Amino acid sequence: MPSDLSYWLISVPLHDGDPSSVLQDVRHATGGQVTCGGWEIPDLKAGTLSSLISLSDALPKTDAAFTQTVSKLLDTLRSLVNDDKDRMQQHVRVNDRPVEEYLIPDPQGSGSWRWDKGRWGEGGKVVDVIAALQSEINTIESSQKQKTQQYQLAKGALNTLQRKQQGNLAQKSLIDVVKKGDLVEGSEYLETLLVAVPKNNIKQWYDNYERLSSMVVPRSSKEVAEDGEYKLVTVTLFKKFHDEFVHKARENKYQVREFKWDDDASANQKEELERLEKEEKELWTVRMFVESVLRYGLPADYAGVIVKPEPKTAVKTLKQLSAQYNDLASGKSKEKAAAKQKQAPGAEDLIGEWANVMEQEYYDFVLFELPKVQFD
């Protein structure tokens, strides 16, 4: 029984050349009670039967490796956003859309997920497409490992620094104090400085900060935080007068804090995750093609549908799909299903070599599961 916590990707032969008719059949069979959408299967060169059987055995392992890489990226992203569910949902997107919207772009209509022909081509050899996908994923994983190590080193150094700087606003880390909106960013000429001002000098600060150097923006100083000894304030000025302002501030016993906002870490993680998830979807499609050729034979004329089962009705949905496509259990499909029960003489070596393929749960149609992204 496939899990109700995953998407179900199914494939069946086309009878009228119209993939949308298969989607309508699934909707009719399930009574319109589940979310589903079309899934384009590209026209690839299947290769030999032996190579397809090898791929059928290897692709689940490759798929699992892809999933593991995505999971690692998600874990890293969770740590970057402090396990904030809302922020996770903002970052975990593909082509600037939520994952489910990317997988099922038209849940009520005839639209479907599309194979990226521009990137992966059409009509190529299955083995070549898989090799390209694996190369891409290996590059992403290698880059991610390097960035994760850098992040962990930086995080460790930061934690050490923060432990040493639990003092006042003139000393402690400002990462958890300052918000992005407190600073002027992206300006070619202006910058915002953060200044720790002794509380007993705060009136003096407001009286003279505009005259500490040239080109200070009038009325630009705002209070950001305070503790028992200091108030942390901002001031905006022209960058070319930075050094002059810092020097004058020190003369007046104001401490200018060096601080640069950096949100690249989260942005980079978002970009890597989006790219990786797109690669994973392409791999799922190749896997569907391979399984369909093995199940239904050539010519490769199949249609795919992605189904989002509801936990309370998943068993019913599977029975409805099985009833819809029970005619596919005839002929060669029945023989393949019976192979699990009856082994032909002299086939011991073949069964042993392809044990993983033969032991998979069997349905009258091609079905495998796609894991859902969990934010909890």
CSV table of C-alpha atoms in Angstrom, one decimal, residues 6-370:
chain,number,residue,atom,x,y,z
A,6,SER,CA,3.4,11.0,-0.4
A,7,TYR,CA,2.2,11.9,-3.9
A,8,TRP,CA,1.4,9.0,-6.2
A,9,LEU,CA,2.9,9.1,-9.7
A,10,ILE,CA,1.1,6.7,-12.1
A,11,SER,CA,1.5,5.8,-15.7
A,12,VAL,CA,-0.9,4.0,-18.1
A,13,PRO,CA,-0.9,3.4,-21.9
A,14,LEU,CA,-2.6,5.9,-24.2
A,15,HIS,CA,-5.5,4.6,-26.3
A,16,ASP,CA,-6.6,7.7,-28.1
A,17,GLY,CA,-3.4,9.8,-28.2
A,18,ASP,CA,-4.8,12.4,-25.8
A,19,PRO,CA,-2.9,12.5,-22.4
A,20,SER,CA,-5.7,14.7,-20.9
A,21,SER,CA,-8.2,11.8,-21.3
A,22,VAL,CA,-6.2,9.7,-18.8
A,23,LEU,CA,-6.3,12.6,-16.3
A,24,GLN,CA,-10.1,12.8,-16.8
A,25,ASP,CA,-10.4,9.0,-16.3
A,26,VAL,CA,-8.5,9.3,-13.0
A,27,ARG,CA,-10.7,12.1,-11.8
A,28,HIS,CA,-13.8,10.2,-12.8
A,29,ALA,CA,-12.6,7.0,-11.1
A,30,THR,CA,-11.9,8.9,-7.8
A,31,GLY,CA,-15.1,10.8,-7.9
A,32,GLY,CA,-13.2,14.1,-8.0
A,33,GLN,CA,-12.3,13.7,-4.4
A,34,VAL,CA,-8.6,13.8,-4.7
A,35,THR,CA,-6.2,16.5,-6.1
A,36,CYS,CA,-4.5,15.3,-9.3
A,37,GLY,CA,-2.9,16.7,-12.4
A,38,GLY,CA,-1.3,15.6,-15.6
A,39,TRP,CA,2.4,14.5,-15.9
A,40,GLU,CA,4.2,14.7,-19.2
A,41,ILE,CA,6.3,11.7,-20.1
A,42,PRO,CA,9.0,12.5,-22.7
A,43,ASP,CA,9.7,10.5,-25.8
A,44,LEU,CA,13.1,9.0,-25.0
A,45,LYS,CA,15.0,6.1,-26.6
A,46,ALA,CA,14.4,3.1,-24.5
A,47,GLY,CA,17.5,1.0,-25.4
A,48,THR,CA,17.7,-2.7,-24.9
A,49,LEU,CA,15.6,-4.8,-22.5
A,50,SER,CA,18.7,-5.7,-20.5
A,51,SER,CA,19.6,-2.0,-20.0
A,52,LEU,CA,16.0,-1.1,-19.0
A,53,ILE,CA,15.9,-3.8,-16.4
A,54,SER,CA,19.3,-2.6,-15.1
A,55,LEU,CA,17.9,1.0,-14.9
A,56,SER,CA,14.7,-0.2,-13.2
A,57,ASP,CA,16.8,-1.7,-10.5
A,58,ALA,CA,19.2,1.2,-10.2
A,59,LEU,CA,16.8,4.2,-10.5
A,60,PRO,CA,15.1,3.7,-7.1
A,61,LYS,CA,18.6,3.9,-5.5
A,62,THR,CA,19.4,7.0,-7.4
A,63,ASP,CA,16.0,8.5,-6.5
A,64,ALA,CA,16.7,7.7,-2.8
A,65,ALA,CA,20.1,9.5,-3.1
A,66,PHE,CA,18.4,12.5,-4.7
A,67,THR,CA,15.8,12.6,-1.9
A,68,GLN,CA,18.5,12.4,0.7
A,69,THR,CA,20.3,15.3,-0.8
A,70,VAL,CA,17.1,17.4,-0.8
A,71,SER,CA,16.5,16.4,2.8
A,72,LYS,CA,20.0,17.6,3.8
A,73,LEU,CA,19.3,20.9,2.1
A,74,LEU,CA,16.0,21.2,3.9
A,75,ASP,CA,17.7,20.5,7.2
A,76,THR,CA,20.3,23.2,6.5
A,77,LEU,CA,17.6,25.7,5.5
A,78,ARG,CA,15.6,24.9,8.7
A,79,SER,CA,18.7,25.8,10.8
A,80,LEU,CA,19.1,29.0,8.8
A,81,VAL,CA,15.6,30.2,9.5
A,82,ASN,CA,15.5,28.8,13.1
A,83,ASP,CA,12.9,26.2,12.2
A,84,ASP,CA,10.3,28.8,11.4
A,85,LYS,CA,7.6,27.1,9.4
A,86,ASP,CA,6.3,30.2,7.7
A,87,ARG,CA,9.8,31.2,6.5
A,88,MET,CA,10.4,27.7,5.3
A,89,GLN,CA,7.3,27.8,3.2
A,90,GLN,CA,8.6,31.1,1.7
A,91,HIS,CA,11.9,29.6,0.8
A,92,VAL,CA,10.9,26.1,-0.4
A,93,ARG,CA,9.7,27.0,-3.9
A,94,VAL,CA,10.3,25.8,-7.4
A,95,ASN,CA,10.2,28.3,-10.3
A,96,ASP,CA,9.0,30.8,-7.6
A,97,ARG,CA,5.9,28.6,-6.9
A,98,PRO,CA,5.1,26.4,-3.9
A,99,VAL,CA,6.2,22.8,-4.5
A,100,GLU,CA,2.6,21.4,-4.9
A,101,GLU,CA,1.7,24.2,-7.3
A,102,TYR,CA,4.8,23.3,-9.4
A,103,LEU,CA,3.9,19.6,-9.4
A,104,ILE,CA,0.2,20.1,-10.0
A,105,PRO,CA,-0.1,23.5,-11.8
A,106,ASP,CA,-3.7,23.0,-12.9
A,107,PRO,CA,-5.6,20.9,-10.3
A,108,GLN,CA,-9.0,21.6,-11.8
A,109,GLY,CA,-8.1,21.7,-15.5
A,110,SER,CA,-6.2,19.8,-18.1
A,111,GLY,CA,-2.8,21.4,-17.5
A,112,SER,CA,0.1,19.2,-16.6
A,113,TRP,CA,3.7,19.2,-15.3
A,114,ARG,CA,6.0,19.6,-18.3
A,115,TRP,CA,9.3,18.0,-19.1
A,116,ASP,CA,12.1,20.6,-19.5
A,117,LYS,CA,12.8,19.9,-23.2
A,118,GLY,CA,15.1,23.0,-23.4
A,119,ARG,CA,17.4,21.6,-20.7
A,120,TRP,CA,17.1,17.8,-21.1
A,121,GLY,CA,16.1,17.5,-24.7
A,122,GLU,CA,13.6,15.1,-26.2
A,123,GLY,CA,14.2,11.8,-28.0
A,124,GLY,CA,17.6,11.2,-26.3
A,125,LYS,CA,18.8,8.0,-24.8
A,126,VAL,CA,17.5,7.2,-21.3
A,127,VAL,CA,21.0,6.4,-20.0
A,128,ASP,CA,22.4,9.7,-21.3
A,129,VAL,CA,19.6,11.7,-19.6
A,130,ILE,CA,20.1,9.9,-16.3
A,131,ALA,CA,23.9,10.5,-16.5
A,132,ALA,CA,23.3,14.2,-17.1
A,133,LEU,CA,20.9,14.4,-14.1
A,134,GLN,CA,23.4,12.5,-11.9
A,135,SER,CA,26.2,14.8,-12.9
A,136,GLU,CA,24.1,17.8,-12.1
A,137,ILE,CA,23.0,16.5,-8.8
A,138,ASN,CA,26.6,15.5,-7.8
A,139,THR,CA,27.7,19.1,-8.6
A,140,ILE,CA,24.9,20.5,-6.4
A,141,GLU,CA,25.6,18.1,-3.6
A,142,SER,CA,29.4,18.9,-3.7
A,143,SER,CA,28.6,22.6,-3.7
A,144,GLN,CA,26.1,22.1,-0.9
A,145,LYS,CA,28.6,20.2,1.3
A,146,GLN,CA,31.2,22.9,0.9
A,147,LYS,CA,28.7,25.7,1.7
A,148,THR,CA,27.4,23.7,4.7
A,149,GLN,CA,30.9,23.3,6.1
A,150,GLN,CA,31.5,27.0,5.7
A,151,TYR,CA,28.2,27.8,7.3
A,152,GLN,CA,28.9,25.5,10.3
A,153,LEU,CA,32.4,27.0,10.7
A,154,ALA,CA,30.9,30.5,10.6
A,155,LYS,CA,28.1,29.5,13.0
A,156,GLY,CA,30.5,27.9,15.4
A,157,ALA,CA,32.7,31.0,15.4
A,158,LEU,CA,29.7,33.2,15.9
A,159,ASN,CA,28.4,31.1,18.8
A,160,THR,CA,31.9,31.3,20.4
A,161,LEU,CA,31.9,35.1,19.9
A,162,GLN,CA,28.4,35.5,21.3
A,163,ARG,CA,29.3,33.5,24.4
A,164,LYS,CA,32.2,35.9,24.9
A,165,GLN,CA,30.1,39.0,24.2
A,166,GLN,CA,27.1,38.8,26.5
A,167,GLY,CA,27.9,42.3,27.7
A,168,ASN,CA,26.4,45.6,26.8
A,169,LEU,CA,25.4,47.1,23.4
A,170,ALA,CA,28.9,48.5,23.0
A,171,GLN,CA,30.3,44.9,22.9
A,172,LYS,CA,27.8,42.2,22.2
A,173,SER,CA,26.9,40.8,18.8
A,174,LEU,CA,24.2,42.8,17.1
A,175,ILE,CA,22.9,40.0,14.9
A,176,ASP,CA,19.8,39.4,17.1
A,177,VAL,CA,19.4,43.1,17.8
A,178,VAL,CA,19.4,44.8,14.4
A,179,LYS,CA,16.7,44.2,11.8
A,180,LYS,CA,17.2,44.6,8.1
A,181,GLY,CA,14.8,47.5,8.0
A,182,ASP,CA,17.0,49.5,10.4
A,183,LEU,CA,19.6,50.0,7.7
A,184,VAL,CA,19.8,51.8,4.4
A,185,GLU,CA,20.9,49.2,1.8
A,186,GLY,CA,21.6,49.2,-1.9
A,187,SER,CA,22.6,52.9,-2.0
A,188,GLU,CA,25.7,53.9,-4.0
A,189,TYR,CA,26.4,56.9,-1.8
A,190,LEU,CA,24.6,56.4,1.6
A,191,GLU,CA,25.3,54.1,4.5
A,192,THR,CA,23.8,53.5,7.9
A,193,LEU,CA,26.1,53.3,11.0
A,194,LEU,CA,25.2,51.8,14.3
A,195,VAL,CA,26.4,53.7,17.3
A,196,ALA,CA,26.4,52.7,21.0
A,197,VAL,CA,25.7,55.9,23.0
A,198,PRO,CA,26.0,56.0,26.8
A,199,LYS,CA,22.6,56.7,28.2
A,200,ASN,CA,23.7,59.8,30.1
A,201,ASN,CA,25.0,61.2,26.8
A,202,ILE,CA,22.0,60.5,24.7
A,203,LYS,CA,20.7,64.1,24.8
A,204,GLN,CA,24.2,65.3,23.7
A,205,TRP,CA,24.1,62.8,20.8
A,206,TYR,CA,20.9,64.2,19.4
A,207,ASP,CA,22.2,67.7,19.8
A,208,ASN,CA,25.4,67.2,17.9
A,209,TYR,CA,25.4,64.0,15.7
A,210,GLU,CA,24.5,66.0,12.6
A,211,ARG,CA,27.6,68.1,13.0
A,212,LEU,CA,30.2,65.3,13.7
A,213,SER,CA,31.1,65.2,10.1
A,214,SER,CA,30.0,66.6,6.7
A,215,MET,CA,27.1,65.2,4.8
A,216,VAL,CA,25.1,63.6,7.7
A,217,VAL,CA,21.5,63.1,6.8
A,218,PRO,CA,19.4,65.3,9.1
A,219,ARG,CA,17.1,63.6,11.5
A,220,SER,CA,18.3,60.2,10.4
A,221,SER,CA,19.1,58.9,13.9
A,222,LYS,CA,16.7,56.4,15.4
A,223,GLU,CA,16.9,54.2,18.5
A,224,VAL,CA,17.2,50.5,17.8
A,225,ALA,CA,17.7,49.0,21.3
A,226,GLU,CA,18.9,49.8,24.8
A,227,ASP,CA,20.3,48.1,27.9
A,228,GLY,CA,21.3,49.3,31.3
A,229,GLU,CA,24.3,51.3,30.0
A,230,TYR,CA,23.8,52.2,26.3
A,231,LYS,CA,21.3,53.1,23.7
A,232,LEU,CA,22.0,51.7,20.2
A,233,VAL,CA,21.1,54.3,17.5
A,234,THR,CA,21.4,54.6,13.8
A,235,VAL,CA,22.7,57.4,11.7
A,236,THR,CA,22.8,57.8,7.9
A,237,LEU,CA,25.5,59.7,6.1
A,238,PHE,CA,27.5,59.7,2.8
A,239,LYS,CA,30.0,56.9,2.6
A,240,LYS,CA,32.9,59.1,1.7
A,241,PHE,CA,32.7,60.7,5.2
A,242,HIS,CA,32.6,57.4,7.1
A,243,ASP,CA,36.1,57.6,8.6
A,244,GLU,CA,35.7,61.3,9.6
A,245,PHE,CA,32.4,60.5,11.4
A,246,VAL,CA,33.9,57.5,13.2
A,247,HIS,CA,36.9,59.5,14.4
A,248,LYS,CA,34.7,62.3,15.7
A,249,ALA,CA,32.3,59.9,17.4
A,250,ARG,CA,35.1,58.3,19.3
A,251,GLU,CA,36.2,61.7,20.5
A,252,ASN,CA,32.7,62.2,22.0
A,253,LYS,CA,32.8,58.7,23.6
A,254,TYR,CA,30.3,57.2,21.1
A,255,GLN,CA,31.2,53.7,19.9
A,256,VAL,CA,30.5,53.0,16.3
A,257,ARG,CA,29.8,49.3,15.8
A,258,GLU,CA,31.0,47.6,12.7
A,259,PHE,CA,28.1,45.7,11.3
A,260,LYS,CA,27.1,44.4,7.8
A,261,TRP,CA,23.7,42.8,7.1
A,262,ASP,CA,24.1,39.5,5.2
A,263,ASP,CA,21.1,37.5,4.1
A,264,ASP,CA,23.0,35.6,1.3
A,265,ALA,CA,23.0,32.4,3.3
A,266,SER,CA,19.2,32.0,3.2
A,267,ALA,CA,19.0,33.2,-0.4
A,268,ASN,CA,21.7,30.7,-1.6
A,269,GLN,CA,20.0,27.9,0.2
A,270,LYS,CA,16.7,28.7,-1.4
A,271,GLU,CA,18.3,28.8,-4.9
A,272,GLU,CA,20.1,25.5,-4.4
A,273,LEU,CA,17.0,23.8,-3.1
A,274,GLU,CA,14.9,25.0,-6.0
A,275,ARG,CA,17.4,23.8,-8.5
A,276,LEU,CA,17.8,20.5,-6.8
A,277,GLU,CA,14.1,19.8,-6.6
A,278,LYS,CA,13.7,20.5,-10.3
A,279,GLU,CA,16.4,17.9,-11.0
A,280,GLU,CA,14.6,15.4,-8.8
A,281,LYS,CA,11.3,15.8,-10.7
A,282,GLU,CA,13.1,15.1,-14.0
A,283,LEU,CA,14.6,11.9,-12.5
A,284,TRP,CA,11.1,10.8,-11.5
A,285,THR,CA,9.9,11.3,-15.0
A,286,VAL,CA,12.8,9.2,-16.5
A,287,ARG,CA,12.0,6.5,-13.9
A,288,MET,CA,8.3,6.6,-15.0
A,289,PHE,CA,9.4,6.2,-18.6
A,290,VAL,CA,11.6,3.2,-17.9
A,291,GLU,CA,9.0,1.5,-15.8
A,292,SER,CA,6.3,2.1,-18.5
A,293,VAL,CA,8.4,0.6,-21.3
A,294,LEU,CA,9.1,-2.5,-19.1
A,295,ARG,CA,5.4,-2.8,-18.2
A,296,TYR,CA,3.7,-1.9,-21.5
A,297,GLY,CA,6.3,-2.3,-24.2
A,298,LEU,CA,6.8,-0.2,-27.3
A,299,PRO,CA,5.9,2.1,-28.9
A,300,ALA,CA,6.4,4.4,-25.9
A,301,ASP,CA,3.0,6.0,-25.9
A,302,TYR,CA,2.0,6.6,-22.3
A,303,ALA,CA,0.4,9.3,-20.1
A,304,GLY,CA,1.2,10.1,-16.5
A,305,VAL,CA,-0.9,11.5,-13.7
A,306,ILE,CA,0.2,12.7,-10.3
A,307,VAL,CA,-2.3,12.1,-7.4
A,308,LYS,CA,-2.3,13.7,-4.0
A,309,PRO,CA,-4.2,11.1,-1.8
A,310,GLU,CA,-6.1,12.2,1.3
A,311,PRO,CA,-5.1,10.2,4.4
A,312,LYS,CA,-8.7,9.2,5.3
A,313,THR,CA,-9.5,8.0,1.8
A,314,ALA,CA,-6.2,6.7,0.5
A,315,VAL,CA,-7.2,3.0,0.5
A,316,LYS,CA,-10.4,3.8,-1.3
A,317,THR,CA,-8.5,5.9,-3.9
A,318,LEU,CA,-6.1,3.0,-4.6
A,319,LYS,CA,-9.1,0.6,-5.0
A,320,GLN,CA,-10.7,3.1,-7.4
A,321,LEU,CA,-7.6,3.4,-9.5
A,322,SER,CA,-7.2,-0.4,-9.6
A,323,ALA,CA,-10.8,-0.8,-10.7
A,324,GLN,CA,-10.3,1.8,-13.4
A,325,TYR,CA,-7.3,0.1,-14.9
A,326,ASN,CA,-8.0,-3.6,-14.1
A,327,ASP,CA,-8.0,-4.3,-17.9
A,328,LEU,CA,-4.2,-3.6,-17.9
A,329,ALA,CA,-3.8,-6.8,-15.8
A,330,SER,CA,-4.4,-9.0,-18.9
A,331,GLY,CA,-1.8,-10.6,-21.1
A,332,LYS,CA,1.8,-9.8,-20.4
A,333,SER,CA,1.0,-7.8,-17.3
A,334,LYS,CA,-0.6,-10.8,-15.7
A,335,GLU,CA,2.4,-12.9,-16.6
A,336,LYS,CA,4.7,-10.5,-15.0
A,337,ALA,CA,2.6,-10.3,-11.8
A,338,ALA,CA,2.6,-14.1,-11.7
A,339,ALA,CA,6.4,-14.2,-11.9
A,340,LYS,CA,6.4,-13.5,-8.2
A,341,GLN,CA,4.5,-16.7,-7.5
A,342,LYS,CA,6.0,-19.0,-10.1
A,343,GLN,CA,9.6,-19.1,-11.1
A,344,ALA,CA,10.5,-20.6,-14.5
A,345,PRO,CA,13.2,-23.4,-14.5
A,346,GLY,CA,16.7,-22.1,-14.9
A,347,ALA,CA,15.7,-18.5,-13.9
A,348,GLU,CA,17.3,-18.5,-10.5
A,349,ASP,CA,20.2,-16.3,-11.6
A,350,LEU,CA,17.9,-13.8,-13.2
A,351,ILE,CA,15.6,-13.6,-10.2
A,352,GLY,CA,18.6,-13.2,-7.9
A,353,GLU,CA,20.1,-10.5,-10.0
A,354,TRP,CA,16.9,-8.5,-10.3
A,355,ALA,CA,15.5,-9.3,-6.9
A,356,ASN,CA,14.7,-5.7,-6.1
A,357,VAL,CA,12.6,-5.4,-9.2
A,358,MET,CA,10.7,-8.6,-8.6
A,359,GLU,CA,9.9,-7.8,-5.0
A,360,GLN,CA,8.3,-4.4,-5.5
A,361,GLU,CA,4.6,-4.2,-4.7
A,362,TYR,CA,2.7,-4.8,-7.9
A,363,TYR,CA,-0.3,-2.9,-9.3
A,364,ASP,CA,-2.1,-3.1,-12.7
A,365,PHE,CA,-0.5,0.2,-13.6
A,366,VAL,CA,2.9,1.8,-13.0
A,367,LEU,CA,2.9,3.5,-9.6
A,368,PHE,CA,5.6,4.9,-7.4
A,369,GLU,CA,5.7,7.4,-4.6
A,370,LEU,CA,7.1,10.9,-4.4
